[in-house]
Short mmCIF file of C-alpha atoms in Angstrom, two decimals:
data_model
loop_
_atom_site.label_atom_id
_atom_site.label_comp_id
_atom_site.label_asym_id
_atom_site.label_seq_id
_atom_site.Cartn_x
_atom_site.Cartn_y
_atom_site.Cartn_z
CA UNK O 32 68.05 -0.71 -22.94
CA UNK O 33 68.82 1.40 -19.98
CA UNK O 34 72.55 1.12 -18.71
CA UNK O 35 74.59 2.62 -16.26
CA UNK O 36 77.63 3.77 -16.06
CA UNK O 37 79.04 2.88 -12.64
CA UNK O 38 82.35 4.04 -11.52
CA UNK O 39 83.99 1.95 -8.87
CA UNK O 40 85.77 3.41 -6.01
CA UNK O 41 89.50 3.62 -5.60
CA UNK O 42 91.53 0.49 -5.82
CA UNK O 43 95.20 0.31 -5.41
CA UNK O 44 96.71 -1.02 -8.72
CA UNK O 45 99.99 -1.43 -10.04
CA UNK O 46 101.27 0.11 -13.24
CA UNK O 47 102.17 -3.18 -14.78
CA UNK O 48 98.32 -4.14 -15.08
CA UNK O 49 97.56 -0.86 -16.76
CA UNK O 50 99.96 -0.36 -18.94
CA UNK O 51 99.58 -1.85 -22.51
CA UNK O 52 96.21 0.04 -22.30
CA UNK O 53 97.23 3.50 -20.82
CA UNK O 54 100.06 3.18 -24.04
CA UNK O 55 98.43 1.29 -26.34
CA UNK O 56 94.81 3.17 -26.34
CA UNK O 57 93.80 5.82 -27.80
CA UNK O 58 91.39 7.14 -25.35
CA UNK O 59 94.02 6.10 -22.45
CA UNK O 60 96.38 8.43 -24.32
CA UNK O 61 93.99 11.63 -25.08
CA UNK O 62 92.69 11.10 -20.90
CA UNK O 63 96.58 10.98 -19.91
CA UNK O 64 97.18 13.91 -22.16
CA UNK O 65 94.82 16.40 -21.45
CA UNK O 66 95.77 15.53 -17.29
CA UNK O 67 98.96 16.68 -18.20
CA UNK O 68 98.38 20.09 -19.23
CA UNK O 69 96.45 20.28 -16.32
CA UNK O 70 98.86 19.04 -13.72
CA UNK O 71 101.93 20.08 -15.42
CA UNK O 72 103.76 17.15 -15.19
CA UNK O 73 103.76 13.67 -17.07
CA UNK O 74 100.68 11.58 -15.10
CA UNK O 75 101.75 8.16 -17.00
CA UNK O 76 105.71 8.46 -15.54
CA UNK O 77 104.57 9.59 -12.17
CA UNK O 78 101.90 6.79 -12.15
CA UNK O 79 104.43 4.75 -13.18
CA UNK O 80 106.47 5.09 -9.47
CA UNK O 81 103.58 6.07 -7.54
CA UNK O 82 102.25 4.45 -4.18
CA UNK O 83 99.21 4.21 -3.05
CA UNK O 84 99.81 7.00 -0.91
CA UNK O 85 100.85 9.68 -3.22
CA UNK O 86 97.27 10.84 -3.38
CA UNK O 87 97.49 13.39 -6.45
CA UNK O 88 98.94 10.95 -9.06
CA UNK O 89 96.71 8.02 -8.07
CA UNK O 90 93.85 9.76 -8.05
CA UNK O 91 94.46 11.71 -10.86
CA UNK O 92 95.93 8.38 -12.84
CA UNK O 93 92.62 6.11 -11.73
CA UNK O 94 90.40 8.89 -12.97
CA UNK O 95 92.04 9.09 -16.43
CA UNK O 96 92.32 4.96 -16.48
CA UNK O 97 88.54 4.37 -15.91
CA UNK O 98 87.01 7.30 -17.54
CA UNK O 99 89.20 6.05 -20.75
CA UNK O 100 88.32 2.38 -19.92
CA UNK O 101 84.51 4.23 -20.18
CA UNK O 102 85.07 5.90 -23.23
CA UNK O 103 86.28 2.94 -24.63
CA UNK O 104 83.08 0.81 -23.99
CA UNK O 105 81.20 3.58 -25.49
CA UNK O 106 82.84 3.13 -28.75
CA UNK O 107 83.22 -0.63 -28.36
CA UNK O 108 79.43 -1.20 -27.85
CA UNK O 109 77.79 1.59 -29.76
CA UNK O 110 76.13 2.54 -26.91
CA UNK O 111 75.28 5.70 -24.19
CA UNK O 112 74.68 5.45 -20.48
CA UNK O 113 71.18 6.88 -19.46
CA UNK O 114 72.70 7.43 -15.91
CA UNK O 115 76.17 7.57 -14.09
CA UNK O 116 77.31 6.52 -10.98
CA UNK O 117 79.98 5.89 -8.20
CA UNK O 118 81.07 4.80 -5.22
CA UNK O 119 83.47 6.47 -2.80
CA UNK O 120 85.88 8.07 -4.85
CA UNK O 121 84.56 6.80 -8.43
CA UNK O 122 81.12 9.46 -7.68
CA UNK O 123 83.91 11.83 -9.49
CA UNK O 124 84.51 10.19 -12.57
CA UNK O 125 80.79 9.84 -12.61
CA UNK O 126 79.90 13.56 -12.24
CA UNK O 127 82.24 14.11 -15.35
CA UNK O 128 80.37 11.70 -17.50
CA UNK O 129 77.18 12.87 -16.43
CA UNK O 130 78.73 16.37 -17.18
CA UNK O 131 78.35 18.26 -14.03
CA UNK O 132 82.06 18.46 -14.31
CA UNK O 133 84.47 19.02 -16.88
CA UNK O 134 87.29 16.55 -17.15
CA UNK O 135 90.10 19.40 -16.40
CA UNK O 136 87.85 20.46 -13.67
CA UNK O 137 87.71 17.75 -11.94
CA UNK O 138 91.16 17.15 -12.03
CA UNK O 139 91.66 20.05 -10.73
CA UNK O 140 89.07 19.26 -7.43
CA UNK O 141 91.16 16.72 -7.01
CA UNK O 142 94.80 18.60 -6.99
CA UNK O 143 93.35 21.11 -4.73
CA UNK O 144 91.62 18.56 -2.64
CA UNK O 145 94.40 16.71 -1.79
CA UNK O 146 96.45 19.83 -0.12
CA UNK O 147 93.67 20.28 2.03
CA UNK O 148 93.50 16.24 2.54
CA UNK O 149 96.90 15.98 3.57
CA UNK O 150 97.45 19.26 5.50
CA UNK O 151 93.76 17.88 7.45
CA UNK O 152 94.96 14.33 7.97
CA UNK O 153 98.68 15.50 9.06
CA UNK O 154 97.61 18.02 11.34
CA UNK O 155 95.69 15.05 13.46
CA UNK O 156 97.09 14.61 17.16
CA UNK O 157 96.00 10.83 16.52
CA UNK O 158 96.30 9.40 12.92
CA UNK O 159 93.22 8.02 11.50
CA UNK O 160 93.25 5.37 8.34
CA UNK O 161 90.64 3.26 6.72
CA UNK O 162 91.29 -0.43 6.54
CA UNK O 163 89.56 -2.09 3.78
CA UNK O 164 88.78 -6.42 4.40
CA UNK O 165 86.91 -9.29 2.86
CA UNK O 166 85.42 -12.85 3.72
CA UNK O 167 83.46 -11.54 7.25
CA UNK O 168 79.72 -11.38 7.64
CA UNK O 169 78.07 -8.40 9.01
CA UNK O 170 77.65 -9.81 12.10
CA UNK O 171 81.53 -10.86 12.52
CA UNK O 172 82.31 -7.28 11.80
CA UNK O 173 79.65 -5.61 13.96
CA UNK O 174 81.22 -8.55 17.08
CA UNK O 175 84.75 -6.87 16.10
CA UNK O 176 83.57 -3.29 16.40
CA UNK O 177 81.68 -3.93 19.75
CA UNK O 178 85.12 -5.31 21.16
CA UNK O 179 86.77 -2.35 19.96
CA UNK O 180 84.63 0.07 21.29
CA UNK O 181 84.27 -2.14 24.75
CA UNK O 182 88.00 -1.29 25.21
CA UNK O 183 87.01 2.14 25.29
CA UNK O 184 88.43 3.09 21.36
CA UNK O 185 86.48 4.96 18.32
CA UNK O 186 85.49 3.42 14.92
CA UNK O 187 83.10 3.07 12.13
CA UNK O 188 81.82 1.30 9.81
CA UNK O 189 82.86 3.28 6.62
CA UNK O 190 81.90 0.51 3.75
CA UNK O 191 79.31 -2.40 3.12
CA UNK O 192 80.04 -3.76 -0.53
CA UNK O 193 77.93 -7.12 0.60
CA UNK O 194 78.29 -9.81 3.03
CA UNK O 195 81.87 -10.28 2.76
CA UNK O 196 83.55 -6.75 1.93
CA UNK O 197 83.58 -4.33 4.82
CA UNK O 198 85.70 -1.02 5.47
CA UNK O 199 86.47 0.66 9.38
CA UNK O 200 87.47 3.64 10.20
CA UNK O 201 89.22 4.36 13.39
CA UNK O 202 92.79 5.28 14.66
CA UNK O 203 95.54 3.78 12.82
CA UNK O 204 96.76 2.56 16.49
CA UNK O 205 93.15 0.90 16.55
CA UNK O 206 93.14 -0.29 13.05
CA UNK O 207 96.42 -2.27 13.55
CA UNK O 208 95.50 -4.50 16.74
CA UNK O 209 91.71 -4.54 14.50
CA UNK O 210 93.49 -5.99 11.35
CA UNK O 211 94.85 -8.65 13.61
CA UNK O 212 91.27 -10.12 14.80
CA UNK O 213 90.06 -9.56 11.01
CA UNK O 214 92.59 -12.68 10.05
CA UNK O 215 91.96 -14.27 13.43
CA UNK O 216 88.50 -14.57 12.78
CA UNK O 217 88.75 -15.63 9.48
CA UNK O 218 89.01 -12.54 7.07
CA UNK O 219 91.26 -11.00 5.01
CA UNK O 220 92.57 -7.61 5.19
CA UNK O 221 93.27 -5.70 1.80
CA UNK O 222 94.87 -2.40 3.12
CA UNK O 223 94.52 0.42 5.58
CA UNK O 224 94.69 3.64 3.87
CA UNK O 225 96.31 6.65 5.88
CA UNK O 226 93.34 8.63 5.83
CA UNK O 227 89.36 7.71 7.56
CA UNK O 228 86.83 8.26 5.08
CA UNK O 229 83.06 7.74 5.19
CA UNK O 230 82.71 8.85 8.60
CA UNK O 231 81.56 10.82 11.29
CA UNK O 232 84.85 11.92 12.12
CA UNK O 233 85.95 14.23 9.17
CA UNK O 234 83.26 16.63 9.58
CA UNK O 235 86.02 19.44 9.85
CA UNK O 236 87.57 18.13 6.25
CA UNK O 237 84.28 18.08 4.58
CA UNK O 238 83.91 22.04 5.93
CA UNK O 239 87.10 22.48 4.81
CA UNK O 240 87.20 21.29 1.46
CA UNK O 241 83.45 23.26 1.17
CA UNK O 242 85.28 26.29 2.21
CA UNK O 243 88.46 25.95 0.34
CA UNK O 244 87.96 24.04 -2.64
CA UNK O 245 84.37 23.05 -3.98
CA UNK O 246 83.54 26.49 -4.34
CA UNK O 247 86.37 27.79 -6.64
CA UNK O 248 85.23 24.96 -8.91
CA UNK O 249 82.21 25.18 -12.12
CA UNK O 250 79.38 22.95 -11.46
CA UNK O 251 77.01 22.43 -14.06
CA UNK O 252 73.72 20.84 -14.29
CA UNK O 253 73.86 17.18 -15.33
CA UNK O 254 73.26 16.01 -18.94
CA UNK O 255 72.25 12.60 -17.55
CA UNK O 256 70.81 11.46 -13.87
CA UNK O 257 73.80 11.04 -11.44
CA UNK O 258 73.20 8.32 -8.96
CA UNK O 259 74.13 9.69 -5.94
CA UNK O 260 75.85 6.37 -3.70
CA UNK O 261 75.43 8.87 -0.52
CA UNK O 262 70.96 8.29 -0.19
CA UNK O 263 70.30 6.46 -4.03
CA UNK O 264 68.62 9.55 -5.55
CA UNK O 265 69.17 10.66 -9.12
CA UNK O 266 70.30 13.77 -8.95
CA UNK O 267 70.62 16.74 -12.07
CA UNK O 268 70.87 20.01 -9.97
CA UNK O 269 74.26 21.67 -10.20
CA UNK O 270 74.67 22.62 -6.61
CA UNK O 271 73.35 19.11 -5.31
CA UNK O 272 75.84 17.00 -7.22
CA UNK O 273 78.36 19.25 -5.21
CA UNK O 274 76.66 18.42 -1.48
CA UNK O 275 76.25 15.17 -2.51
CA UNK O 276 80.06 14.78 -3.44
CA UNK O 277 81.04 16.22 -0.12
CA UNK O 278 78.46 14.09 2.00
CA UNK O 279 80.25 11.36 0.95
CA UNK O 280 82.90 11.96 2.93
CA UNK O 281 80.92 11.68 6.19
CA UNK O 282 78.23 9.33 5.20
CA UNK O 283 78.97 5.27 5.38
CA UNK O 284 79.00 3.49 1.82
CA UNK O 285 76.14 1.05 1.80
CA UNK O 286 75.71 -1.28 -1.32
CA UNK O 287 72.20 -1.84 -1.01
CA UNK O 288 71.80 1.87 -1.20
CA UNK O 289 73.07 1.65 -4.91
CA UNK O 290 71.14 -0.80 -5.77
CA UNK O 291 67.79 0.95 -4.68
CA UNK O 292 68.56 3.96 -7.01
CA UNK O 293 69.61 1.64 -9.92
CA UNK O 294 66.13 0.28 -9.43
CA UNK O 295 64.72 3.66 -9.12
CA UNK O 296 66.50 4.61 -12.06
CA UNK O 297 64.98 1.55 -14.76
CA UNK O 298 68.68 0.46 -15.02
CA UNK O 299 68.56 -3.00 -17.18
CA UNK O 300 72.25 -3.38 -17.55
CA UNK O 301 75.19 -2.20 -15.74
CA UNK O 302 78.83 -1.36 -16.94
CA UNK O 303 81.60 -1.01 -14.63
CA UNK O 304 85.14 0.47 -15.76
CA UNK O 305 88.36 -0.06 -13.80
CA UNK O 306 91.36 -1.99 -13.29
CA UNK O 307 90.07 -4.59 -11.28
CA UNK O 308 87.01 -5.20 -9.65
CA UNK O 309 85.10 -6.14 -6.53
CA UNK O 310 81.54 -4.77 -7.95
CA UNK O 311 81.01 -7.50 -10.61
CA UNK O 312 79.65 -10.26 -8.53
CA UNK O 313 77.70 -7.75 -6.64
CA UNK O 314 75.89 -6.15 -9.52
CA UNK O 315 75.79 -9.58 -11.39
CA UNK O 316 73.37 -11.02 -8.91
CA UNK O 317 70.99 -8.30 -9.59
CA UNK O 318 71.44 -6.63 -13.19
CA UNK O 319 73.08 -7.78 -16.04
CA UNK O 320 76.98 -6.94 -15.96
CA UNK O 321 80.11 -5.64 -18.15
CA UNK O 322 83.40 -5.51 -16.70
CA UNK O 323 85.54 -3.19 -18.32
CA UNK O 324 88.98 -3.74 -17.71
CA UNK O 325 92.45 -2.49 -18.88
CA UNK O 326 93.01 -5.99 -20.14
CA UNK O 327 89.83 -6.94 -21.86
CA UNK O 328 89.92 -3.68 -23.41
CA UNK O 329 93.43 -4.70 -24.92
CA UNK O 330 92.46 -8.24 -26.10
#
């Protein structure tokens, strides 16, 4: 049986519904561990009073959570993934487990990537953010952006999970008056993140974090295909894994373009590690489907 590892992108999550696990789990507690030495500093206690905006600890924290939520399912099931992959921010975790980064490594992309992040984002004359929404069709949202851009303003579509998760970037001035007409029309936002992502308009951060970060970090070649969520190849090379990681920054997150490369791939079964999850009624209409979560790990 062919099965994929698929890493889902970041969703904010309180400590509360992670917590027997992260304590209670071995794996939680080697992952937690070895972040520790890494970022010198205890990664369950900062987790613990985190928000979603503290960019280091949750990102550091989600990586250890789902990669030990993956290890986990490996033991629990007797079984390998032939290939790995991710969306958004969970195309990390999947370049560890497909080996063309080390765990330490790629917690250290992600320390160094988040100076640059914040110094990029902060330096802005106009803030940009992200909002993140649910229950529109495509054609609601693509009605919203035209009104937005009829006034004038900037934004992009950043995400398409399906027909009724969606993701715009624009100015955080933009985004506010655009969450309003989300719930006016019937949807409902999740949350704006501080930052755009997925879009044309960090260019200069993707050439920054090229210049600054990727390349003091070791790529390897992957041990197993990594599905790339940016154009649904599989992907091995060293050096492509790390263009591909970087593209996503700029490049919209389509579903369907995951699903192509799962097909491509021979995938029969997919499992899907996180805290909670969006993904499983997605993949479940087209591949077999394991949720792994902190609580059905713990059962």
């Amino acid at each position: 049986m062919s099965v994929v590892m698929f890493f889902p992108g970041l969703v904010p999550s309180g400590y509360d519904a992670i917590r027997d696990f992260v304590t209670g789990d071995p794996h939680a507690r080697r992952r937690f561990a070895a972040a520790d030495e890494v970022l010198g500093y205890h990664l369950q206690d900062a987790y613990r009073e985190a928000s979603i905006y503290d960019w280091e600890v949750y990102e550091a924290g989600y990586m250890a959570l789902t990669l030990a939520l993956a290890d986990w399912a490996e033991e629990k099931y007797g079984a390998a993934p032939s290939l790995c992959g991710g969306q958004s921010f969970g195309s990390f975790m999947a370049a560890v487990r497909s080996g063309a980064l080390a765990y330490q490594e790629a917690l250290e992309l992600v320390r160094r990537s988040v100076v640059v992040e914040t110094d990029y984002f902060d330096s802005l004359e106009r803030p940009l953010g992200c909002h993140f929404f649910y229950r529109l069709a495509h054609e609601q949202v693509d009605a919203l952006l035209a009104e937005v851009r009829a006034r004038g303003e900037w934004a992009e579509l950043s995400v398409i999970l399906d027909e009724r998760v969606h993701a715009v970037s624009a100015e955080l001035t933009t985004l506010a008056r655009f969450e309003e007409r989300v719930r006016e029309e019937g949807g409902f936002p999740f949350y704006t993140m501080n930052r755009a992502e997925h879009c044309s308009a960090v260019g200069g951060l993707r050439r920054r974090l090229h210049d600054e970060v990727y390349g003091g970090i070791e790529w390897r070649d992957a041990t197993i295909p990594f599905l790339s969520d940016v154009d649904g190849r599989l992907l091995a090379d060293a050096e492509e894994i790390k263009q591909d990681l970087l593209d996503g920054w700029t490049t919209p997150v389509h579903w369907e373009t995951v699903l192509r490369g799962m097909h491509a791939g021979g995938v029969r079964e997919v499992w899907i590690p996180g805290p909670r999850n969006m993904f499983a009624r997605i993949t479940g209409n087209a591949f077999p489907t394991k949720v792994i979560t902190p609580k059905g790990a713990t059962r």
